XYZ file of C-alpha atoms in Angstrom:
297
model
C 17.226 82.817 72.345
C 15.491 85.736 74.007
C 17.282 87.193 77.020
C 15.319 86.229 80.076
C 16.997 88.541 82.339
C 17.651 92.217 81.550
C 14.753 94.718 80.925
C 14.438 98.550 81.202
C 13.103 99.905 84.277
C 10.483 97.310 84.682
C 10.312 96.957 88.557
C 8.982 100.446 89.250
C 5.450 99.746 88.163
C 4.794 97.035 90.680
C 5.860 98.707 93.909
C 2.494 100.648 94.452
C 2.990 101.230 98.171
C 6.775 101.577 98.048
C 6.593 104.113 95.441
C 3.437 105.975 96.741
C 1.505 105.423 93.566
C -1.726 106.365 95.024
C -0.207 109.451 96.724
C 0.815 112.885 95.398
C 4.506 112.326 95.251
C 5.463 114.098 92.081
C 8.924 112.615 91.923
C 7.609 109.089 92.025
C 5.047 109.949 89.243
C 7.815 111.632 87.143
C 9.950 108.441 87.718
C 7.296 106.093 86.703
C 6.513 108.246 83.523
C 10.076 108.221 82.701
C 10.508 104.449 83.071
C 7.323 103.889 80.951
C 8.912 106.019 78.141
C 12.008 103.742 78.410
C 10.010 100.701 77.963
C 8.206 102.174 74.903
C 11.426 103.312 73.412
C 12.937 99.852 73.861
C 10.157 98.444 71.614
C 11.335 100.689 68.772
C 14.813 99.418 69.177
C 14.082 95.847 69.952
C 15.657 93.262 67.663
C 14.783 89.646 67.240
C 12.150 88.102 69.425
C 9.725 90.129 71.505
C 10.602 90.236 75.100
C 7.788 89.106 77.299
C 9.152 91.018 80.372
C 8.853 94.255 78.494
C 5.133 93.566 77.666
C 4.662 92.606 81.325
C 6.070 95.832 82.543
C 3.844 97.841 80.198
C 0.654 96.141 81.230
C 1.491 96.730 84.933
C 2.114 100.409 84.371
C -0.234 103.032 85.463
C 0.363 104.563 81.871
C -0.725 102.868 78.945
C -0.215 102.992 75.218
C -2.780 100.478 74.120
C -1.694 100.433 70.454
C 1.860 99.446 71.345
C 0.821 96.910 73.748
C -1.548 95.334 71.368
C 1.193 95.236 68.844
C 3.465 93.632 71.324
C 0.887 91.051 72.328
C 0.538 89.950 68.681
C 4.126 89.489 68.278
C 4.382 87.549 71.394
C 1.353 85.267 70.218
C 3.053 84.751 66.937
C 6.807 85.206 66.999
C 7.533 84.021 70.543
C 4.996 81.450 70.369
C 6.539 79.899 67.209
C 10.033 80.079 68.741
C 8.877 78.297 71.892
C 7.141 75.664 69.613
C 10.237 75.006 67.671
C 12.267 74.764 70.904
C 9.879 72.200 72.365
C 10.007 70.084 69.109
C 13.748 70.089 69.333
C 13.533 68.756 72.890
C 15.178 71.911 74.273
C 14.508 72.952 77.839
C 12.817 76.488 77.818
C 11.288 76.538 81.373
C 12.097 80.205 81.999
C 10.683 81.315 78.586
C 7.507 79.320 79.260
C 7.058 80.915 82.437
C 7.618 84.470 81.241
C 5.387 83.872 78.324
C 2.551 82.725 80.627
C 3.009 85.793 82.825
C 2.997 88.163 79.957
C -0.319 86.841 78.543
C -1.990 86.756 82.004
C -0.985 90.379 82.247
C -3.279 90.988 79.201
C -5.996 88.922 80.743
C -5.527 86.289 77.948
C -7.204 82.985 78.349
C -4.221 80.722 78.786
C -6.368 77.716 78.315
C -6.639 78.741 74.555
C -2.802 78.803 74.169
C -1.360 75.290 73.320
C 1.810 73.753 71.713
C 1.971 70.537 69.713
C 4.620 68.187 70.540
C 4.586 64.569 69.298
C 1.506 65.521 67.438
C -0.451 65.895 70.788
C -1.521 69.372 71.665
C -1.241 70.542 75.159
C -1.880 73.899 76.817
C 0.939 76.180 77.761
C 0.460 75.756 81.543
C 0.309 71.998 81.038
C 3.707 72.079 79.312
C 5.161 74.373 82.199
C 3.907 71.883 84.748
C 5.411 68.970 82.882
C 8.638 71.072 82.432
C 8.733 71.750 86.291
C 8.338 67.877 86.797
C 11.336 67.156 84.629
C 13.382 69.963 86.505
C 12.518 68.408 89.784
C 13.426 64.815 88.727
C 16.827 66.069 87.346
C 17.501 67.727 90.702
C 16.729 64.410 92.397
C 19.259 62.601 90.352
C 21.950 65.303 89.436
C 21.506 67.744 92.278
C 20.822 70.548 89.853
C 17.932 71.536 87.391
C 17.921 70.785 83.830
C 18.207 74.747 83.260
C 19.140 76.628 86.377
C 17.490 77.591 89.735
C 16.585 81.065 88.115
C 14.418 79.485 85.488
C 13.266 76.834 88.130
C 12.067 79.565 90.450
C 10.356 81.414 87.551
C 8.521 78.211 86.725
C 7.234 77.904 90.274
C 6.169 81.513 90.287
C 4.395 81.302 86.951
C 2.441 78.202 88.057
C 1.531 79.729 91.448
C 0.136 83.048 90.038
C -1.737 81.243 87.353
C -3.699 79.367 90.022
C -2.010 76.013 89.185
C -1.013 74.081 92.261
C 2.618 73.454 92.557
C 3.669 69.880 93.310
C 4.937 69.752 96.997
C 8.065 68.061 95.708
C 8.749 70.766 93.171
C 8.506 73.289 95.939
C 10.480 71.186 98.312
C 13.451 70.972 95.897
C 13.598 74.838 95.764
C 13.282 75.145 99.508
C 16.354 72.768 100.016
C 18.350 74.568 97.266
C 17.830 77.844 99.162
C 18.808 76.138 102.553
C 21.916 74.672 101.048
C 22.848 78.017 99.308
C 22.883 76.320 95.927
C 21.853 79.724 93.982
C 25.153 80.367 92.194
C 26.511 81.637 89.045
C 29.823 79.931 88.820
C 31.234 80.500 92.221
C 29.476 83.661 92.924
C 26.008 83.771 94.724
C 23.313 84.856 92.378
C 21.147 87.590 93.892
C 18.807 87.448 91.030
C 18.023 83.722 91.796
C 17.548 84.412 95.524
C 15.050 87.112 94.669
C 13.028 85.056 92.294
C 13.068 82.218 94.530
C 11.840 84.303 97.392
C 8.857 85.666 95.278
C 8.039 82.073 94.140
C 8.166 80.685 97.708
C 6.211 83.647 99.003
C 3.432 82.944 96.447
C 3.309 79.364 97.250
C 3.078 80.020 100.974
C 0.301 82.618 100.478
C -1.665 80.163 98.336
C -1.683 77.655 101.204
C -0.881 74.880 98.724
C 2.338 73.696 100.351
C 1.350 70.950 102.720
C 4.670 69.216 103.347
C 6.019 71.375 106.233
C 4.893 74.833 106.581
C 7.877 75.627 108.823
C 10.454 74.854 106.315
C 9.123 77.304 103.788
C 9.348 80.079 106.401
C 12.940 79.019 107.103
C 13.724 79.225 103.418
C 12.218 82.603 103.025
C 14.130 83.777 106.196
C 17.469 82.505 104.666
C 16.639 84.210 101.301
C 15.943 87.412 102.998
C 19.151 87.256 104.948
C 21.196 86.767 101.748
C 19.506 89.638 100.006
C 20.128 92.082 102.756
C 23.682 90.896 103.424
C 24.380 91.605 99.575
C 23.744 95.293 99.978
C 26.773 97.406 99.161
C 27.795 100.706 100.681
C 26.171 102.594 97.766
C 22.815 100.834 98.443
C 22.700 98.431 95.590
C 22.268 94.711 96.136
C 24.391 92.284 94.422
C 25.032 94.792 91.475
C 23.290 97.593 89.756
C 21.354 95.157 87.528
C 20.070 92.879 90.385
C 19.121 95.554 92.803
C 15.570 96.224 91.424
C 14.735 92.453 91.588
C 16.160 92.122 95.139
C 14.181 95.047 96.470
C 11.021 93.692 94.856
C 11.441 90.280 96.462
C 11.938 92.064 99.968
C 8.642 93.909 99.312
C 6.851 90.689 98.303
C 8.208 89.005 101.420
C 6.664 91.642 103.615
C 9.838 93.400 104.695
C 9.787 96.703 106.503
C 10.360 99.747 104.218
C 13.505 100.604 106.383
C 15.186 97.374 105.033
C 14.999 98.462 101.448
C 14.588 102.222 101.329
C 18.289 102.726 100.830
C 18.354 100.431 97.794
C 15.330 102.157 96.454
C 16.969 105.528 96.656
C 20.097 104.020 94.912
C 18.025 103.002 92.105
C 16.351 106.445 91.962
C 19.697 108.241 91.546
C 21.323 105.774 89.189
C 22.685 107.359 86.091
C 21.329 104.663 83.854
C 18.139 102.850 85.002
C 18.588 99.226 83.903
C 17.044 96.570 86.071
C 16.699 92.716 86.294
C 13.040 92.193 87.143
C 9.959 89.768 87.126
C 6.968 91.942 88.094
C 5.313 91.046 91.425
C 2.008 92.941 91.296
C 1.175 92.240 94.892
C -2.366 93.074 95.909
C -3.005 94.235 92.352
C -3.046 91.651 89.807
C -2.360 88.056 90.661
C -3.411 87.713 94.211
C -7.258 87.560 93.348
C -6.591 84.836 90.740
C -4.533 82.578 93.075
C -7.568 81.308 95.058
C -8.643 77.783 94.644
C -5.447 76.468 92.953
C -6.157 73.426 90.705
């Protein structure tokens, strides 16, 4: 199974304002170019299935190698698609992979209505499968107090549906809100900063879409709780949680409209890290997804 979590340097391409992409800061441009090269090099050494997060990072970069991007897209549509098809036929739960696949295709402006999987001899679109998977996750939370997969993948599913203009079921969102309030985002006995970050981006997306009609105040409370958790996780060296989760945590803070002073120390910690490896789900705020989130269906 493809790793859903670790990708190289992906976060930097989505922080337009934070990294001053439109300005003249040479150090930022140098950093972005360096990260872009790391992503391209990772394609040369990539083994097994193509990583949709790498493709997403390349597509959101200001620097493009269209030949490599097209090659990666073809691999996603063939190799990764077939892997997901096989998993679905085996009744495996691949919510996170469905979510990342949809985001990767969307970043290439691919028509997701043309992407389908056949289960029980009935073809259904990728987004229909993802929406069904989220209903199953929600029902499992109701009876077992935990998702079928985990809250990281649950959050990815909410985020992917939202940015693809699919209205997220209020009950699906409500379960994520309550999980944040009850501090259920853990890996073993340790709080998962990665999960808090993705949940924050997912809930912020739902809030901005205006689709959550259950209780607007509780989504704000959950976002506030998540922000507190992220800020409280910051270490003396500036990293949040650990070196691998810092990029995702900073990205979530930016998506939630935090002041630059609240994440600048962590940004600097990432700049000066000896090896730049980040855990990320790109959040192209005001750049790619927001225009397509209008009129959710």
